[in-house]
Short mmCIF file of C-alpha atoms in Angstrom, two decimals:
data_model
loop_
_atom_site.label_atom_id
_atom_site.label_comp_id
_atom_site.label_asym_id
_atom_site.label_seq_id
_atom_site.Cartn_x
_atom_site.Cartn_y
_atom_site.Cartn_z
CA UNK A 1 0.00 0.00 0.00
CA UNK A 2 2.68 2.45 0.97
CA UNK A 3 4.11 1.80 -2.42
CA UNK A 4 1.05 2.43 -4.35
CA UNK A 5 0.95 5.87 -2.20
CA UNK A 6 4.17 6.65 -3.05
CA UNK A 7 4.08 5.86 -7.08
CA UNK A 8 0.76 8.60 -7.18
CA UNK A 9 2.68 10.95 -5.30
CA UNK A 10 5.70 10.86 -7.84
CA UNK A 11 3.42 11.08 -10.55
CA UNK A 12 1.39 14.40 -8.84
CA UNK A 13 4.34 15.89 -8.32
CA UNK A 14 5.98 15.11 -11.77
CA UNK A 15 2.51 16.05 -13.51
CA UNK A 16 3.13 19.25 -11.73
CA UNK A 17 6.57 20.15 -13.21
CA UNK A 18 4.70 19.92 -16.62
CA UNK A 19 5.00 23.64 -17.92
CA UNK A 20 0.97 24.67 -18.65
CA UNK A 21 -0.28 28.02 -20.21
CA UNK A 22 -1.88 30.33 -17.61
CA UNK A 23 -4.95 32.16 -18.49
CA UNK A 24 -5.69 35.27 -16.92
CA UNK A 25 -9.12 36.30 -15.07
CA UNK A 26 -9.13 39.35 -17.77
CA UNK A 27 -10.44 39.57 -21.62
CA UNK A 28 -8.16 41.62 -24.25
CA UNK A 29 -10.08 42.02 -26.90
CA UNK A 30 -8.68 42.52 -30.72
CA UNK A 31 -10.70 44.30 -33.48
CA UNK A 32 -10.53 45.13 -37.02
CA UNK A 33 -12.27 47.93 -38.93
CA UNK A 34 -12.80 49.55 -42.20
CA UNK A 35 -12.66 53.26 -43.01
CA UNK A 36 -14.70 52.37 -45.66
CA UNK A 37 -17.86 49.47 -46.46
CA UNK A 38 -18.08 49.55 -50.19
CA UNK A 39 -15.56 50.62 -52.50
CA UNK A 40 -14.59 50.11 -56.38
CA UNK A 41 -11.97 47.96 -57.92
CA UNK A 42 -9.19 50.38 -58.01
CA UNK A 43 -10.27 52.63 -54.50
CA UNK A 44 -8.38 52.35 -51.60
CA UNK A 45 -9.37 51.51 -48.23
CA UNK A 46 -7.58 51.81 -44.85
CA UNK A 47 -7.59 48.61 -42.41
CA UNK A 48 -6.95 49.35 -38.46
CA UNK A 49 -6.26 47.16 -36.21
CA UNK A 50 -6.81 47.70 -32.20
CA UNK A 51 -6.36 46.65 -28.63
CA UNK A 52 -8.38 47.14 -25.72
CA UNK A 53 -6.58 48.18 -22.49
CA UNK A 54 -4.54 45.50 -21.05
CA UNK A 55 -3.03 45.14 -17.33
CA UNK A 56 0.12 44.35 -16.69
CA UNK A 57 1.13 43.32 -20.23
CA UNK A 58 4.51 41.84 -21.92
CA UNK A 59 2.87 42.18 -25.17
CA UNK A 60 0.63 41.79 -27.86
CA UNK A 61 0.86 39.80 -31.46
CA UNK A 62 -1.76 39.70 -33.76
CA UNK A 63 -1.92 38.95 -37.57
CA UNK A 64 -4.37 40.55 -40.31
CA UNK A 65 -5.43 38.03 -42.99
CA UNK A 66 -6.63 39.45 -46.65
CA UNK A 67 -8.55 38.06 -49.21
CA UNK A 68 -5.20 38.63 -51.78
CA UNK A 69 -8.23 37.67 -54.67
CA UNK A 70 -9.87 40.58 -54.19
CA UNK A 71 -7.44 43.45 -52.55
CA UNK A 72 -3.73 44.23 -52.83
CA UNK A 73 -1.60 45.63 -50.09
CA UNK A 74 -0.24 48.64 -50.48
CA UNK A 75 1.31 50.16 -47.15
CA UNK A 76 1.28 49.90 -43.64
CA UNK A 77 2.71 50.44 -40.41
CA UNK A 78 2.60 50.25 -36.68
CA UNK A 79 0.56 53.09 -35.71
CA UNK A 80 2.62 55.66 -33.86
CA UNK A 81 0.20 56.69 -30.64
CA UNK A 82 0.05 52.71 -29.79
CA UNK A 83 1.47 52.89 -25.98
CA UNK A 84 3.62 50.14 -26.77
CA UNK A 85 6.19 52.44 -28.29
CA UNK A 86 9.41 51.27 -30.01
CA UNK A 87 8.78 47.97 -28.82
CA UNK A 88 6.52 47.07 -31.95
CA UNK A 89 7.15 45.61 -35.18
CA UNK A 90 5.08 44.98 -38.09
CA UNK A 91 5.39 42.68 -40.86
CA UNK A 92 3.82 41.93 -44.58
CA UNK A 93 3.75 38.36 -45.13
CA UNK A 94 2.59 38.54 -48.82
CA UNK A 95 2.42 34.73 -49.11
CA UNK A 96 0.01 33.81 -46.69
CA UNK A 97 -2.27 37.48 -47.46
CA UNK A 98 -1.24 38.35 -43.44
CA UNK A 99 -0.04 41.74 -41.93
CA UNK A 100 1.57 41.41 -38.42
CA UNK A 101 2.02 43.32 -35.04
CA UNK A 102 4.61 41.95 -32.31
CA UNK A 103 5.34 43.94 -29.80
CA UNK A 104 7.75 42.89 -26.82
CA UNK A 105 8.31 44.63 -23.60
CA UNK A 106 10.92 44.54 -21.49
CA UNK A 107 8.93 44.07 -18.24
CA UNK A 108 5.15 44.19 -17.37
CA UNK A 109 2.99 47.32 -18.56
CA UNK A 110 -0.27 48.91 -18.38
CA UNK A 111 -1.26 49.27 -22.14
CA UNK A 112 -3.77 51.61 -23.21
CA UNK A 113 -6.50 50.83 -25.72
CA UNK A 114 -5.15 51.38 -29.00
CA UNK A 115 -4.43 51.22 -32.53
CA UNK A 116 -1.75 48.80 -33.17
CA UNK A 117 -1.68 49.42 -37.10
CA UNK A 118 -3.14 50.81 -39.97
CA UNK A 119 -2.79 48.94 -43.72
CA UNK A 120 -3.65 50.28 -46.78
CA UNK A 121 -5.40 47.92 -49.52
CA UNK A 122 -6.34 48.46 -52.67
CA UNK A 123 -9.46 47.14 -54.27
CA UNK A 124 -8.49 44.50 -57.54
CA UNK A 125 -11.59 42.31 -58.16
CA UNK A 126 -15.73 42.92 -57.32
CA UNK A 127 -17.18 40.91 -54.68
CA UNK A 128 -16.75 41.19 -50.92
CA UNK A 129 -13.09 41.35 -49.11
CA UNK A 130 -12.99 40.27 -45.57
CA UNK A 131 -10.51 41.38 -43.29
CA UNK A 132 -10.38 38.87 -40.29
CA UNK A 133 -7.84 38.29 -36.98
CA UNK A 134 -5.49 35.46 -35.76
CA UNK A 135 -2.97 34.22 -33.67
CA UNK A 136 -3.51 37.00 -31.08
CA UNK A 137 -2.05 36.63 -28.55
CA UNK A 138 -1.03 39.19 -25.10
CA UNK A 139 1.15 37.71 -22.74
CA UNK A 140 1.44 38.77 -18.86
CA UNK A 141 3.64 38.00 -16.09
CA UNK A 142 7.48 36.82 -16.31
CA UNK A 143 8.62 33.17 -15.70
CA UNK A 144 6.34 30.49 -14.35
CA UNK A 145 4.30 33.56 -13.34
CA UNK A 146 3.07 34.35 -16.57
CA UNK A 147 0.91 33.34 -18.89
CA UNK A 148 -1.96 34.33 -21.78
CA UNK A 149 -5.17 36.66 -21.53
CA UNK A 150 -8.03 34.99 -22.78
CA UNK A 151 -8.06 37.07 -25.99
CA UNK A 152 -11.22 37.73 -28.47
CA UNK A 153 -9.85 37.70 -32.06
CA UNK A 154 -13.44 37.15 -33.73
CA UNK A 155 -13.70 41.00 -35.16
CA UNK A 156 -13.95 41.35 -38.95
CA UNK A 157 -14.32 44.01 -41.14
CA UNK A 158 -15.53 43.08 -44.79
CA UNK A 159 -15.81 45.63 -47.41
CA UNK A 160 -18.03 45.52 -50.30
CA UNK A 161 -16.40 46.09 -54.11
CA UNK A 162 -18.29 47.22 -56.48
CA UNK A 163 -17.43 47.50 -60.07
CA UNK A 164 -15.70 50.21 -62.02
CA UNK A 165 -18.32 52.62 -63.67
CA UNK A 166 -17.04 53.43 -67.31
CA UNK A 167 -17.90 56.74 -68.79
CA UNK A 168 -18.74 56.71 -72.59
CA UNK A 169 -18.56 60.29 -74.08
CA UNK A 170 -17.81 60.77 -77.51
CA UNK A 171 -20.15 58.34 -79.05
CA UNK A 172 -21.31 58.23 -82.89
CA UNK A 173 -24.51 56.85 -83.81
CA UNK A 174 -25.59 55.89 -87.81
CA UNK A 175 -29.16 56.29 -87.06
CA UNK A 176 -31.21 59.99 -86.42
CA UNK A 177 -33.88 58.46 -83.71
CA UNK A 178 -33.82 55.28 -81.83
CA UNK A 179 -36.79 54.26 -79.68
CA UNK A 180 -36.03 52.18 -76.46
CA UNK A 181 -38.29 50.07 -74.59
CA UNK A 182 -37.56 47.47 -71.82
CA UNK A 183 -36.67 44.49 -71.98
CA UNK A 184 -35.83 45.11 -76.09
CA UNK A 185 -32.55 45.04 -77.71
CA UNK A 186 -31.00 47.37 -80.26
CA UNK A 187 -27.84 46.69 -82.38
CA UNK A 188 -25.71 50.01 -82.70
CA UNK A 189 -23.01 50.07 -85.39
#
């Protein structure tokens, strides 16, 4: 019996060397908008990404996918109020149609909500272009103190492209009149 005791014991306490993720009581929450809902193939539209206010944060990552089908990148940045300073970088990965945001501190921080980045896309095909959020992550705590926040990545923005209006000026006709009624058809040469 004292052996059986003894063999669970070893195995709590080995289970509890096992290194585990941490989640924190708190909720950072991620979220994507449009400066624009409907656009035409060759508009631009901006893409921001934000943070809520975290406690006591090492961090934050987050990647922007694109629909590359349907919009192009065209510039971007970390946005330059984001509290987390010159401790961000950014990234175009054109590959897998994702922007990124990393940014590392040196020890725990309050972070203020934010705007992490700004892209700029432009519209190449009709349809609809959805903007969506993943691998977010925001890290707190050092060691085998720290861990993740529980962290809401499910904010989209989708944009609606519409296609290009042409203008036709300058047109010649061989006829004098023309009636048109719906639903009829009329060859012009």
């Amino acid at each position: 019996m004292k052996r059986i005791i003894a063999v669970l014991l070893t195995l709590i306490l080995a289970l509890s060397l096992i290194p585990t993720v941490a989640f924190a009581e708190g909720n950072v929450t991620f979220t994507v908008t449009a400066s624009k809902s409907q656009v035409t193939v060759g508009d631009e539209v901006d893409v921001t990404v934000a943070v809520s206010a975290i406690e006591k944060s090492r961090g934050v990552a987050v990647y922007l996918n694109y629909d590359k089908a349907k919009v192009q990148y065209v510039s971007g940045g970390a946005d330059d109020t984001t509290t987390l300073g010159d401790a961000s970088d950014y990234e175009h990965i054109e590959s897998t149609a994702q922007v990124g945001f990393v940014a590392e501190l040196k020890k725990q921080t309050d972070v203020e909500a934010s705007t992490l980045m700004t892209v700029k896309f432009k519209a190449i095909a009709d349809g609809e272009a959805t903007f969506s959020l993943c691998d977010a992550e925001a890290p707190y705590g050092e060691g085998k103190d720290g861990g993740l926040y529980d962290v809401d990545e499910s904010s989209t923005a989708k944009v609606t492209i519409n296609k290009p209006i042409v203008k036709v000026t300058g047109v010649t006709l061989n006829k004098s009149t023309m009636s048109l009624v719906a639903t009829a058809e009329e060859t012009l040469t």
